[in-house]
Short mmCIF file of C-alpha atoms and ligand atoms in Angstrom, two decimals:
data_model
loop_
_atom_site.label_atom_id
_atom_site.label_comp_id
_atom_site.label_asym_id
_atom_site.label_seq_id
_atom_site.Cartn_x
_atom_site.Cartn_y
_atom_site.Cartn_z
CA MET A 749 92.74 -109.08 -8.37
CA ASN A 750 89.90 -107.95 -10.82
CA ALA A 751 88.79 -110.16 -13.57
CA ASP A 752 90.58 -108.05 -16.02
CA THR A 753 94.26 -108.05 -14.28
CA VAL A 754 96.94 -110.38 -14.04
CA ALA A 755 98.97 -111.12 -11.17
CA VAL A 756 102.44 -110.63 -11.32
CA ALA A 757 104.92 -111.91 -8.43
CA ALA A 758 106.23 -109.02 -7.37
CA THR A 759 107.29 -107.12 -3.64
CA PRO A 760 105.26 -106.52 -1.31
CA PHE A 761 102.63 -108.65 -2.78
CA ALA A 762 101.24 -109.73 -6.13
CA TYR A 763 100.74 -106.58 -8.56
CA PRO A 764 97.58 -106.57 -10.24
CA PHE A 765 98.66 -106.06 -13.94
CA ALA A 766 95.95 -104.54 -16.30
CA PRO A 767 96.66 -105.99 -19.87
CA GLY A 768 96.06 -102.98 -22.41
CA ARG A 769 95.84 -100.48 -19.56
CA THR A 770 99.35 -100.53 -18.81
CA ALA A 771 102.06 -97.85 -20.01
CA LEU A 772 105.65 -99.18 -20.00
CA VAL A 773 107.54 -95.97 -19.14
CA VAL A 774 111.25 -95.63 -20.01
CA ILE A 775 112.78 -92.76 -18.10
CA ASP A 776 115.68 -90.61 -19.21
CA MET A 777 117.64 -93.35 -21.00
CA GLN A 778 119.60 -90.37 -22.44
CA ARG A 779 123.43 -90.53 -24.12
CA ASP A 780 123.77 -87.51 -21.42
CA PHE A 781 123.38 -90.11 -18.49
CA ILE A 782 124.44 -93.18 -20.13
CA GLU A 783 127.58 -92.09 -22.14
CA PRO A 784 130.81 -90.98 -21.57
CA GLY A 785 131.75 -87.05 -21.54
CA GLY A 786 127.66 -86.30 -20.68
CA PHE A 787 125.72 -84.81 -17.81
CA GLY A 788 126.42 -87.90 -15.48
CA ALA A 789 129.98 -88.05 -16.32
CA SER A 790 130.40 -84.38 -15.41
CA LEU A 791 129.30 -85.19 -12.01
CA GLY A 792 132.24 -87.50 -11.47
CA ASN A 793 129.91 -90.60 -12.02
CA ASP A 794 130.84 -94.20 -13.39
CA VAL A 795 128.23 -94.13 -16.31
CA THR A 796 129.01 -97.79 -17.09
CA ARG A 797 126.86 -98.65 -13.98
CA LEU A 798 123.48 -97.63 -15.66
CA HIS A 799 124.25 -100.01 -18.70
CA GLY A 800 122.93 -103.23 -16.64
CA ALA A 801 119.46 -101.71 -17.33
CA ILE A 802 119.58 -101.72 -20.92
CA GLY A 803 118.69 -105.45 -21.84
CA ALA A 804 115.71 -105.78 -19.71
CA ILE A 805 114.42 -102.39 -20.78
CA ALA A 806 114.71 -103.48 -24.42
CA ALA A 807 112.94 -106.96 -23.73
CA LEU A 808 109.83 -105.06 -22.12
CA LEU A 809 109.79 -102.77 -25.35
CA ALA A 810 109.54 -105.55 -27.64
CA ALA A 811 106.79 -107.15 -25.47
CA TRP A 812 104.75 -104.29 -25.37
CA ARG A 813 105.44 -103.21 -28.92
CA ALA A 814 104.35 -106.76 -30.06
CA ARG A 815 101.04 -106.02 -28.10
CA GLY A 816 100.43 -102.65 -29.43
CA TRP A 817 100.14 -101.39 -25.40
CA PRO A 818 101.37 -97.45 -24.62
CA ILE A 819 104.97 -96.79 -24.40
CA VAL A 820 106.35 -93.51 -22.56
CA HIS A 821 110.10 -92.61 -23.07
CA THR A 822 111.07 -89.14 -21.15
CA ARG A 823 114.12 -87.00 -21.71
CA GLU A 824 115.35 -84.61 -19.25
CA CYS A 825 116.02 -81.99 -20.89
CA HIS A 826 115.69 -77.91 -21.33
CA ARG A 827 115.07 -75.19 -24.04
CA GLY A 828 118.25 -73.68 -25.79
CA ASP A 829 117.22 -70.29 -23.99
CA LEU A 830 117.30 -72.25 -20.73
CA SER A 831 113.97 -70.36 -19.82
CA ASP A 832 112.84 -73.83 -18.48
CA CYS A 833 115.80 -74.10 -16.51
CA PRO A 834 115.90 -72.69 -12.57
CA PRO A 835 119.13 -71.14 -11.93
CA ALA A 836 119.04 -73.08 -8.77
CA LYS A 837 119.01 -76.40 -10.88
CA ARG A 838 121.61 -75.06 -12.93
CA LEU A 839 124.09 -73.23 -10.50
CA ARG A 840 124.00 -75.96 -7.70
CA GLY A 841 126.83 -78.31 -7.12
CA GLY A 842 130.30 -78.20 -8.93
CA PRO A 843 129.68 -80.25 -12.19
CA SER A 844 132.59 -79.90 -14.65
CA LEU A 845 129.90 -79.03 -17.49
CA ARG A 846 126.79 -77.26 -16.35
CA ILE A 847 123.33 -77.64 -18.11
CA GLY A 848 123.57 -75.69 -21.15
CA ASP A 849 127.51 -75.69 -21.53
CA PRO A 850 128.72 -76.97 -24.65
CA GLY A 851 130.65 -80.53 -24.35
CA PRO A 852 131.42 -83.86 -26.50
CA MET A 853 128.25 -84.62 -27.31
CA GLY A 854 126.58 -80.70 -27.98
CA ARG A 855 124.98 -78.70 -25.12
CA VAL A 856 124.60 -80.55 -22.26
CA LEU A 857 120.61 -81.52 -21.66
CA ILE A 858 119.28 -79.15 -24.25
CA ALA A 859 116.49 -80.68 -26.61
CA GLY A 860 117.53 -81.36 -29.55
CA GLU A 861 121.08 -81.84 -29.16
CA PRO A 862 122.80 -85.31 -29.40
CA GLY A 863 123.44 -85.56 -25.50
CA ALA A 864 119.69 -85.39 -24.99
CA SER A 865 118.86 -88.29 -27.44
CA ILE A 866 117.58 -91.43 -26.31
CA ILE A 867 120.68 -94.18 -26.53
CA PRO A 868 120.15 -95.93 -30.07
CA ALA A 869 119.43 -99.36 -28.54
CA LEU A 870 116.18 -97.92 -26.82
CA ALA A 871 115.24 -95.64 -29.64
CA PRO A 872 111.69 -94.60 -29.88
CA GLN A 873 109.45 -95.91 -32.34
CA GLY A 874 106.33 -94.18 -34.25
CA GLY A 875 103.33 -93.82 -32.17
CA GLU A 876 105.18 -93.90 -29.04
CA ILE A 877 104.88 -90.96 -26.50
CA VAL A 878 107.94 -89.30 -26.15
CA VAL A 879 108.02 -86.71 -23.26
CA ASP A 880 110.61 -83.77 -22.85
CA LYS A 881 110.95 -82.88 -19.08
CA PRO A 882 112.35 -79.75 -17.50
CA GLY A 883 112.37 -81.49 -13.98
CA LYS A 884 113.36 -85.00 -12.46
CA GLY A 885 109.29 -86.09 -11.98
CA MET A 886 107.60 -86.80 -15.71
CA PHE A 887 104.47 -85.12 -14.79
CA TYR A 888 105.88 -81.43 -13.96
CA ALA A 889 105.52 -79.16 -16.68
CA THR A 890 104.51 -82.07 -19.23
CA GLY A 891 100.92 -82.65 -19.58
CA LEU A 892 101.55 -86.09 -19.66
CA HIS A 893 98.84 -87.08 -17.34
CA GLU A 894 96.20 -85.61 -19.91
CA THR A 895 97.75 -87.83 -22.44
CA LEU A 896 97.77 -91.04 -20.43
CA GLN A 897 94.02 -90.34 -19.32
CA ALA A 898 92.75 -89.92 -22.61
CA ARG A 899 94.38 -93.19 -23.66
CA GLY A 900 92.85 -95.10 -20.71
CA VAL A 901 95.83 -95.43 -19.00
CA THR A 902 95.60 -96.68 -15.23
CA HIS A 903 98.78 -98.81 -14.58
CA LEU A 904 102.42 -97.53 -15.27
CA VAL A 905 105.50 -100.00 -15.27
CA PHE A 906 108.34 -98.09 -14.52
CA THR A 907 112.28 -98.77 -16.01
CA GLY A 908 114.98 -96.27 -16.51
CA VAL A 909 117.58 -93.91 -14.95
CA THR A 910 118.33 -92.95 -12.34
CA THR A 911 116.45 -94.99 -9.54
CA GLU A 912 116.52 -92.50 -6.92
CA VAL A 913 116.36 -89.69 -8.76
CA CYS A 914 113.79 -89.20 -12.14
CA VAL A 915 112.65 -92.65 -11.48
CA GLN A 916 111.57 -92.64 -7.83
CA THR A 917 110.29 -88.87 -8.55
CA SER A 918 108.05 -89.90 -11.26
CA MET A 919 106.82 -92.81 -9.42
CA ARG A 920 105.86 -91.02 -6.77
CA GLU A 921 103.98 -88.18 -8.64
CA ALA A 922 102.50 -91.07 -10.52
CA ASN A 923 101.05 -92.69 -7.37
CA ASP A 924 99.70 -89.38 -6.18
CA ARG A 925 97.66 -89.16 -9.36
CA GLY A 926 96.16 -92.39 -9.01
CA TYR A 927 98.18 -94.99 -11.36
CA GLU A 928 98.64 -98.52 -10.00
CA CYS A 929 103.14 -98.32 -10.29
CA LEU A 930 105.22 -101.33 -10.76
CA LEU A 931 109.31 -100.75 -11.00
CA VAL A 932 110.98 -103.09 -12.88
CA GLU A 933 114.25 -104.27 -10.64
CA ASP A 934 116.57 -104.97 -13.45
CA GLY A 935 115.34 -102.42 -15.71
CA THR A 936 116.22 -99.34 -13.48
CA GLU A 937 119.67 -98.49 -12.31
CA SER A 938 121.82 -95.89 -10.32
CA TYR A 939 125.24 -94.60 -10.12
CA PHE A 940 124.90 -95.78 -6.20
CA PRO A 941 123.96 -99.32 -5.77
CA GLU A 942 122.65 -98.48 -2.46
CA PHE A 943 120.55 -95.93 -3.72
CA LYS A 944 119.00 -98.36 -6.04
CA ALA A 945 118.36 -100.73 -2.79
CA ALA A 946 117.18 -98.11 -0.75
CA THR A 947 114.47 -96.71 -3.17
CA LEU A 948 113.20 -100.43 -3.92
CA ALA A 949 112.62 -101.09 -0.18
CA MET A 950 111.11 -97.25 0.31
CA ILE A 951 108.89 -97.65 -2.65
CA ALA A 952 107.48 -101.16 -1.31
CA ALA A 953 107.53 -100.57 2.29
CA GLN A 954 103.74 -100.51 4.57
CA GLY A 955 102.02 -102.51 1.92
CA ALA A 956 103.34 -100.82 -1.28
CA ILE A 957 102.84 -97.32 -0.32
CA VAL A 958 104.31 -96.17 -3.23
CA GLY A 959 103.99 -99.19 -5.49
CA TRP A 960 105.54 -102.37 -6.23
CA HIS A 961 108.80 -104.02 -7.38
CA ALA A 962 109.29 -107.07 -9.63
CA PRO A 963 112.05 -108.68 -11.73
CA SER A 964 111.50 -108.69 -15.52
CA ALA A 965 111.15 -111.92 -15.96
CA ALA A 966 108.00 -112.30 -13.79
CA LEU A 967 106.47 -109.39 -15.50
CA LEU A 968 107.57 -111.35 -18.69
CA GLU A 969 105.84 -114.64 -17.56
CA ALA A 970 102.90 -113.23 -16.60
CA LEU A 971 101.85 -110.94 -19.78
CA VAL A 972 99.32 -112.80 -21.90
CA PRO A 973 100.31 -113.91 -25.50
CA ALA A 974 100.94 -111.42 -28.05
C1 C5J B 1197 119.46 -86.95 -12.67
C2 C5J B 1197 117.95 -88.63 -13.92
N1 C5J B 1197 119.97 -88.13 -12.05
N2 C5J B 1197 117.58 -88.81 -14.95
N3 C5J B 1197 118.63 -87.18 -13.59
O1 C5J B 1197 119.56 -85.84 -12.65
O2 C5J B 1197 117.80 -89.35 -12.82
#
């Protein structure tokens, strides 16, 4: 641990948390993934499985806000003309609703539509970074790396959905860009519990090859007083 880091009890060993230089990342907690009638449900998933992550994310948002530390919210969504949605993404599989189709929460995964918004319980506040991303990873075609660099961010704490798709992709992208990454175990969820378990195991394998994971309680316990 450096003098300016705090040890968080984590897997596979203590995570060197950097107060003030660590952004909390909340991936895609959007109505289209969490609520009935959206993209997640159109793929045949039980969306209630994702609700388990909301409480831990809300607690971490409160802790970050109390300290004035950087917060990033992402939204997976596309332009209304679908010019940033490759046909390979839109046409793959057999969902009951495709990206851009009209659904109960507006056009599916389209920026500005009700379904693409973040659920009210975790709504972004003024001054927080909100990134609309056309891909699964949060760095692809977003400029986020430059934004984080400008703010002196070196560490990222990941939450959100789904663990094995957009969270894992974003965490791997971040690891390749040199960020020290922690995934919050109870702050992320998947439609498939076995995929969540496998993701946690994969990222921390081989001496934290992608990063660490820890429960939110361990992280909150280690934070310096607000
Ligand atoms: C998916 C996501 N699963 N946010 N998106 O398509 O993980």
